[in-house]
């Protein structure tokens, strides 16, 4: 199944982020356990565990003009997803294939993707690990493949996702 999720070519960071979810104390007490909170300005994703703790992951987020904020839910979960570039990506990069098969090293979804309701966005892995920690996508939340694998196993379809700036 082709996913209509967006992604941009990554800006390589001088040091690649390391895959390692961290258990952290958090000030995010306003969110229910099980909620995913993406702090765009921090380039971090938090999975709320309880009233004072979360699992934190480094992420890549939307580049200038491509960021968004709001509340949505995980609509679907896919392992080794194929990817079909949305119209905006196709317009910017007309030579990109209409579909890139899952498992291809050219597929920007990495090893897993969780699509978000109400748009063309996803939380997904990446085959460009140096892009994690940057403002790099067309609005998707990009994670290291080991991290998306960890998060994928912790959440289900219907999980609330809150993206803040």
PDB file of C-alpha atoms in Angstrom:
ATOM      1  CA  UNK A   1       0.000   0.000   0.000  1.00  0.00           C
ATOM      2  CA  UNK A   2       1.418   3.364  -0.977  1.00  0.00           C
ATOM      3  CA  UNK A   3       1.406   5.878   1.830  1.00  0.00           C
ATOM      4  CA  UNK A   4       0.635   9.480   1.084  1.00  0.00           C
ATOM      5  CA  UNK A   5       3.125  10.747   3.633  1.00  0.00           C
ATOM      6  CA  UNK A   6       5.567  13.547   3.014  1.00  0.00           C
ATOM      7  CA  UNK A   7       9.264  13.836   3.547  1.00  0.00           C
ATOM      8  CA  UNK A   8      12.136  16.080   2.530  1.00  0.00           C
ATOM      9  CA  UNK A   9      15.721  15.299   1.802  1.00  0.00           C
ATOM     10  CA  UNK A  10      17.627  15.533   5.074  1.00  0.00           C
ATOM     11  CA  UNK A  11      20.154  18.092   6.057  1.00  0.00           C
ATOM     12  CA  UNK A  12      23.075  16.071   7.317  1.00  0.00           C
ATOM     13  CA  UNK A  13      24.040  16.876  10.863  1.00  0.00           C
ATOM     14  CA  UNK A  14      27.688  16.872  11.940  1.00  0.00           C
ATOM     15  CA  UNK A  15      26.969  14.056  14.399  1.00  0.00           C
ATOM     16  CA  UNK A  16      24.149  11.608  13.833  1.00  0.00           C
ATOM     17  CA  UNK A  17      21.626  11.143  16.616  1.00  0.00           C
ATOM     18  CA  UNK A  18      21.929   7.838  18.436  1.00  0.00           C
ATOM     19  CA  UNK A  19      18.974   5.478  18.706  1.00  0.00           C
ATOM     20  CA  UNK A  20      18.183   5.245  22.369  1.00  0.00           C
ATOM     21  CA  UNK A  21      14.848   6.131  23.826  1.00  0.00           C
ATOM     22  CA  UNK A  22      15.370   7.808  27.183  1.00  0.00           C
ATOM     23  CA  UNK A  23      13.162   7.558  30.234  1.00  0.00           C
ATOM     24  CA  UNK A  24      12.840  11.145  31.437  1.00  0.00           C
ATOM     25  CA  UNK A  25      11.018  13.146  34.053  1.00  0.00           C
ATOM     26  CA  UNK A  26       8.628  15.515  32.342  1.00  0.00           C
ATOM     27  CA  UNK A  27       6.608  18.633  32.886  1.00  0.00           C
ATOM     28  CA  UNK A  28       3.970  17.358  30.440  1.00  0.00           C
ATOM     29  CA  UNK A  29       1.414  16.481  33.143  1.00  0.00           C
ATOM     30  CA  UNK A  30      -1.417  17.921  31.023  1.00  0.00           C
ATOM     31  CA  UNK A  31      -1.333  14.839  28.789  1.00  0.00           C
ATOM     32  CA  UNK A  32      -2.825  11.407  29.494  1.00  0.00           C
ATOM     33  CA  UNK A  33      -0.602   8.332  29.661  1.00  0.00           C
ATOM     34  CA  UNK A  34      -0.169   6.838  26.200  1.00  0.00           C
ATOM     35  CA  UNK A  35      -0.259  10.204  24.420  1.00  0.00           C
ATOM     36  CA  UNK A  36       2.495  11.057  21.944  1.00  0.00           C
ATOM     37  CA  UNK A  37       3.666  14.674  22.234  1.00  0.00           C
ATOM     38  CA  UNK A  38       5.975  16.123  19.583  1.00  0.00           C
ATOM     39  CA  UNK A  39       7.795  19.314  20.592  1.00  0.00           C
ATOM     40  CA  UNK A  40       8.844  20.719  17.208  1.00  0.00           C
ATOM     41  CA  UNK A  41      11.117  23.395  18.682  1.00  0.00           C
ATOM     42  CA  UNK A  42      12.995  20.748  20.696  1.00  0.00           C
ATOM     43  CA  UNK A  43      12.973  18.195  17.891  1.00  0.00           C
ATOM     44  CA  UNK A  44      11.870  15.592  20.416  1.00  0.00           C
ATOM     45  CA  UNK A  45       8.964  13.170  20.635  1.00  0.00           C
ATOM     46  CA  UNK A  46       7.626  12.135  24.045  1.00  0.00           C
ATOM     47  CA  UNK A  47       5.484   9.108  24.814  1.00  0.00           C
ATOM     48  CA  UNK A  48       3.763   9.954  28.095  1.00  0.00           C
ATOM     49  CA  UNK A  49       4.003   7.085  30.587  1.00  0.00           C
ATOM     50  CA  UNK A  50       2.440   8.659  33.676  1.00  0.00           C
ATOM     51  CA  UNK A  51       2.047  11.992  35.455  1.00  0.00           C
ATOM     52  CA  UNK A  52       5.766  12.682  35.606  1.00  0.00           C
ATOM     53  CA  UNK A  53       7.555  10.360  33.197  1.00  0.00           C
ATOM     54  CA  UNK A  54       7.905   9.880  29.469  1.00  0.00           C
ATOM     55  CA  UNK A  55      10.021   8.071  26.931  1.00  0.00           C
ATOM     56  CA  UNK A  56      11.850  10.668  24.836  1.00  0.00           C
ATOM     57  CA  UNK A  57      13.170  10.215  21.293  1.00  0.00           C
ATOM     58  CA  UNK A  58      15.090  12.593  18.994  1.00  0.00           C
ATOM     59  CA  UNK A  59      13.214  13.382  15.769  1.00  0.00           C
ATOM     60  CA  UNK A  60      13.454  15.349  12.556  1.00  0.00           C
ATOM     61  CA  UNK A  61      10.528  17.706  11.944  1.00  0.00           C
ATOM     62  CA  UNK A  62       9.085  19.981   9.269  1.00  0.00           C
ATOM     63  CA  UNK A  63      11.390  22.484   7.647  1.00  0.00           C
ATOM     64  CA  UNK A  64      10.534  26.200   7.537  1.00  0.00           C
ATOM     65  CA  UNK A  65       7.062  26.694   6.098  1.00  0.00           C
ATOM     66  CA  UNK A  66       6.212  22.984   6.454  1.00  0.00           C
ATOM     67  CA  UNK A  67       5.657  22.769  10.211  1.00  0.00           C
ATOM     68  CA  UNK A  68       2.240  22.282  11.702  1.00  0.00           C
ATOM     69  CA  UNK A  69       0.704  22.000  15.134  1.00  0.00           C
ATOM     70  CA  UNK A  70      -2.425  20.276  16.333  1.00  0.00           C
ATOM     71  CA  UNK A  71      -3.961  17.127  17.721  1.00  0.00           C
ATOM     72  CA  UNK A  72      -4.619  14.002  15.695  1.00  0.00           C
ATOM     73  CA  UNK A  73      -4.563  10.224  16.081  1.00  0.00           C
ATOM     74  CA  UNK A  74      -2.569   7.362  14.639  1.00  0.00           C
ATOM     75  CA  UNK A  75      -4.689   6.139  11.736  1.00  0.00           C
ATOM     76  CA  UNK A  76      -2.593   3.224  10.506  1.00  0.00           C
ATOM     77  CA  UNK A  77       0.575   1.251  11.269  1.00  0.00           C
ATOM     78  CA  UNK A  78       2.777  -0.218   8.534  1.00  0.00           C
ATOM     79  CA  UNK A  79       6.010  -2.219   8.478  1.00  0.00           C
ATOM     80  CA  UNK A  80       8.307  -1.662   5.476  1.00  0.00           C
ATOM     81  CA  UNK A  81       5.730   0.608   3.833  1.00  0.00           C
ATOM     82  CA  UNK A  82       5.816   1.657   0.209  1.00  0.00           C
ATOM     83  CA  UNK A  83       5.742   5.441  -0.277  1.00  0.00           C
ATOM     84  CA  UNK A  84       3.966   7.581  -2.837  1.00  0.00           C
ATOM     85  CA  UNK A  85       5.097  11.206  -2.784  1.00  0.00           C
ATOM     86  CA  UNK A  86       2.271  13.707  -2.225  1.00  0.00           C
ATOM     87  CA  UNK A  87       1.593  16.334  -4.887  1.00  0.00           C
ATOM     88  CA  UNK A  88       3.728  18.990  -3.137  1.00  0.00           C
ATOM     89  CA  UNK A  89       6.792  16.741  -3.059  1.00  0.00           C
ATOM     90  CA  UNK A  90       6.196  15.646  -6.659  1.00  0.00           C
ATOM     91  CA  UNK A  91       5.926  19.299  -7.721  1.00  0.00           C
ATOM     92  CA  UNK A  92       9.229  20.148  -5.995  1.00  0.00           C
ATOM     93  CA  UNK A  93      10.961  16.972  -7.227  1.00  0.00           C
ATOM     94  CA  UNK A  94       9.318  15.965 -10.527  1.00  0.00           C
ATOM     95  CA  UNK A  95      11.830  13.174 -11.211  1.00  0.00           C
ATOM     96  CA  UNK A  96      10.921  11.251  -8.060  1.00  0.00           C
ATOM     97  CA  UNK A  97       9.162   7.923  -8.795  1.00  0.00           C
ATOM     98  CA  UNK A  98       5.398   7.714  -8.285  1.00  0.00           C
ATOM     99  CA  UNK A  99       5.898   4.890  -5.767  1.00  0.00           C
ATOM    100  CA  UNK A 100       9.015   3.713  -3.952  1.00  0.00           C
ATOM    101  CA  UNK A 101       8.644   0.121  -2.714  1.00  0.00           C
ATOM    102  CA  UNK A 102       8.993  -0.765   0.942  1.00  0.00           C
ATOM    103  CA  UNK A 103      12.456  -1.981   1.842  1.00  0.00           C
ATOM    104  CA  UNK A 104      14.129   0.075  -0.887  1.00  0.00           C
ATOM    105  CA  UNK A 105      17.109   2.106   0.356  1.00  0.00           C
ATOM    106  CA  UNK A 106      15.538   5.056  -1.516  1.00  0.00           C
ATOM    107  CA  UNK A 107      12.289   4.765   0.456  1.00  0.00           C
ATOM    108  CA  UNK A 108      12.134   7.667   2.939  1.00  0.00           C
ATOM    109  CA  UNK A 109       9.769   5.823   5.313  1.00  0.00           C
ATOM    110  CA  UNK A 110      12.446   3.564   6.764  1.00  0.00           C
ATOM    111  CA  UNK A 111      11.385   0.342   8.470  1.00  0.00           C
ATOM    112  CA  UNK A 112       7.972   1.485   9.751  1.00  0.00           C
ATOM    113  CA  UNK A 113       5.410   4.256   9.516  1.00  0.00           C
ATOM    114  CA  UNK A 114       2.370   5.316  11.491  1.00  0.00           C
ATOM    115  CA  UNK A 115       0.058   7.493   9.439  1.00  0.00           C
ATOM    116  CA  UNK A 116      -1.767  10.367  11.101  1.00  0.00           C
ATOM    117  CA  UNK A 117      -5.466  11.105  10.598  1.00  0.00           C
ATOM    118  CA  UNK A 118      -6.531  14.200   8.694  1.00  0.00           C
ATOM    119  CA  UNK A 119      -3.568  14.788   6.415  1.00  0.00           C
ATOM    120  CA  UNK A 120      -0.627  13.420   4.505  1.00  0.00           C
ATOM    121  CA  UNK A 121       1.662  13.117   7.503  1.00  0.00           C
ATOM    122  CA  UNK A 122       3.230  10.199   9.345  1.00  0.00           C
ATOM    123  CA  UNK A 123       5.610   9.364  12.145  1.00  0.00           C
ATOM    124  CA  UNK A 124       8.149   7.171  10.384  1.00  0.00           C
ATOM    125  CA  UNK A 125      11.659   5.822  10.256  1.00  0.00           C
ATOM    126  CA  UNK A 126      14.373   7.052   7.930  1.00  0.00           C
ATOM    127  CA  UNK A 127      17.179   5.792   5.754  1.00  0.00           C
ATOM    128  CA  UNK A 128      18.989   9.109   6.373  1.00  0.00           C
ATOM    129  CA  UNK A 129      19.860   8.923  10.093  1.00  0.00           C
ATOM    130  CA  UNK A 130      21.908  12.132   9.945  1.00  0.00           C
ATOM    131  CA  UNK A 131      18.673  14.067   9.383  1.00  0.00           C
ATOM    132  CA  UNK A 132      17.402  13.338  12.888  1.00  0.00           C
ATOM    133  CA  UNK A 133      17.518  16.449  15.032  1.00  0.00           C
ATOM    134  CA  UNK A 134      16.918  18.802  12.116  1.00  0.00           C
ATOM    135  CA  UNK A 135      14.147  20.743  10.421  1.00  0.00           C
ATOM    136  CA  UNK A 136      14.102  18.443   7.410  1.00  0.00           C
ATOM    137  CA  UNK A 137      10.698  17.159   6.280  1.00  0.00           C
ATOM    138  CA  UNK A 138       7.554  18.329   4.531  1.00  0.00           C
ATOM    139  CA  UNK A 139       5.747  17.968   7.863  1.00  0.00           C
ATOM    140  CA  UNK A 140       6.299  14.342   8.850  1.00  0.00           C
ATOM    141  CA  UNK A 141       7.951  13.336  12.102  1.00  0.00           C
ATOM    142  CA  UNK A 142      11.098  11.393  11.260  1.00  0.00           C
ATOM    143  CA  UNK A 143      12.717   8.922  13.668  1.00  0.00           C
ATOM    144  CA  UNK A 144      15.732   6.646  13.660  1.00  0.00           C
ATOM    145  CA  UNK A 145      14.721   3.161  12.507  1.00  0.00           C
ATOM    146  CA  UNK A 146      15.477   1.601  15.914  1.00  0.00           C
ATOM    147  CA  UNK A 147      13.404   4.302  17.608  1.00  0.00           C
ATOM    148  CA  UNK A 148      10.366   3.968  15.320  1.00  0.00           C
ATOM    149  CA  UNK A 149      10.533   0.209  15.888  1.00  0.00           C
ATOM    150  CA  UNK A 150      10.470   0.785  19.661  1.00  0.00           C
ATOM    151  CA  UNK A 151       7.621   3.330  19.511  1.00  0.00           C
ATOM    152  CA  UNK A 152       5.660   1.198  17.016  1.00  0.00           C
ATOM    153  CA  UNK A 153       5.584  -1.617  19.575  1.00  0.00           C
ATOM    154  CA  UNK A 154       4.407   0.672  22.380  1.00  0.00           C
ATOM    155  CA  UNK A 155       1.402   2.365  20.716  1.00  0.00           C
ATOM    156  CA  UNK A 156      -1.675   1.361  18.761  1.00  0.00           C
ATOM    157  CA  UNK A 157      -4.002   2.716  16.115  1.00  0.00           C
ATOM    158  CA  UNK A 158      -6.082   5.425  17.778  1.00  0.00           C
ATOM    159  CA  UNK A 159      -3.252   6.763  19.961  1.00  0.00           C
ATOM    160  CA  UNK A 160      -3.523  10.540  20.399  1.00  0.00           C
ATOM    161  CA  UNK A 161      -0.695  12.592  18.873  1.00  0.00           C
ATOM    162  CA  UNK A 162      -0.185  16.234  19.872  1.00  0.00           C
ATOM    163  CA  UNK A 163       2.252  18.323  17.839  1.00  0.00           C
ATOM    164  CA  UNK A 164       3.318  21.656  19.341  1.00  0.00           C
ATOM    165  CA  UNK A 165       5.736  24.258  18.098  1.00  0.00           C
TER     166      UNK A 165
END
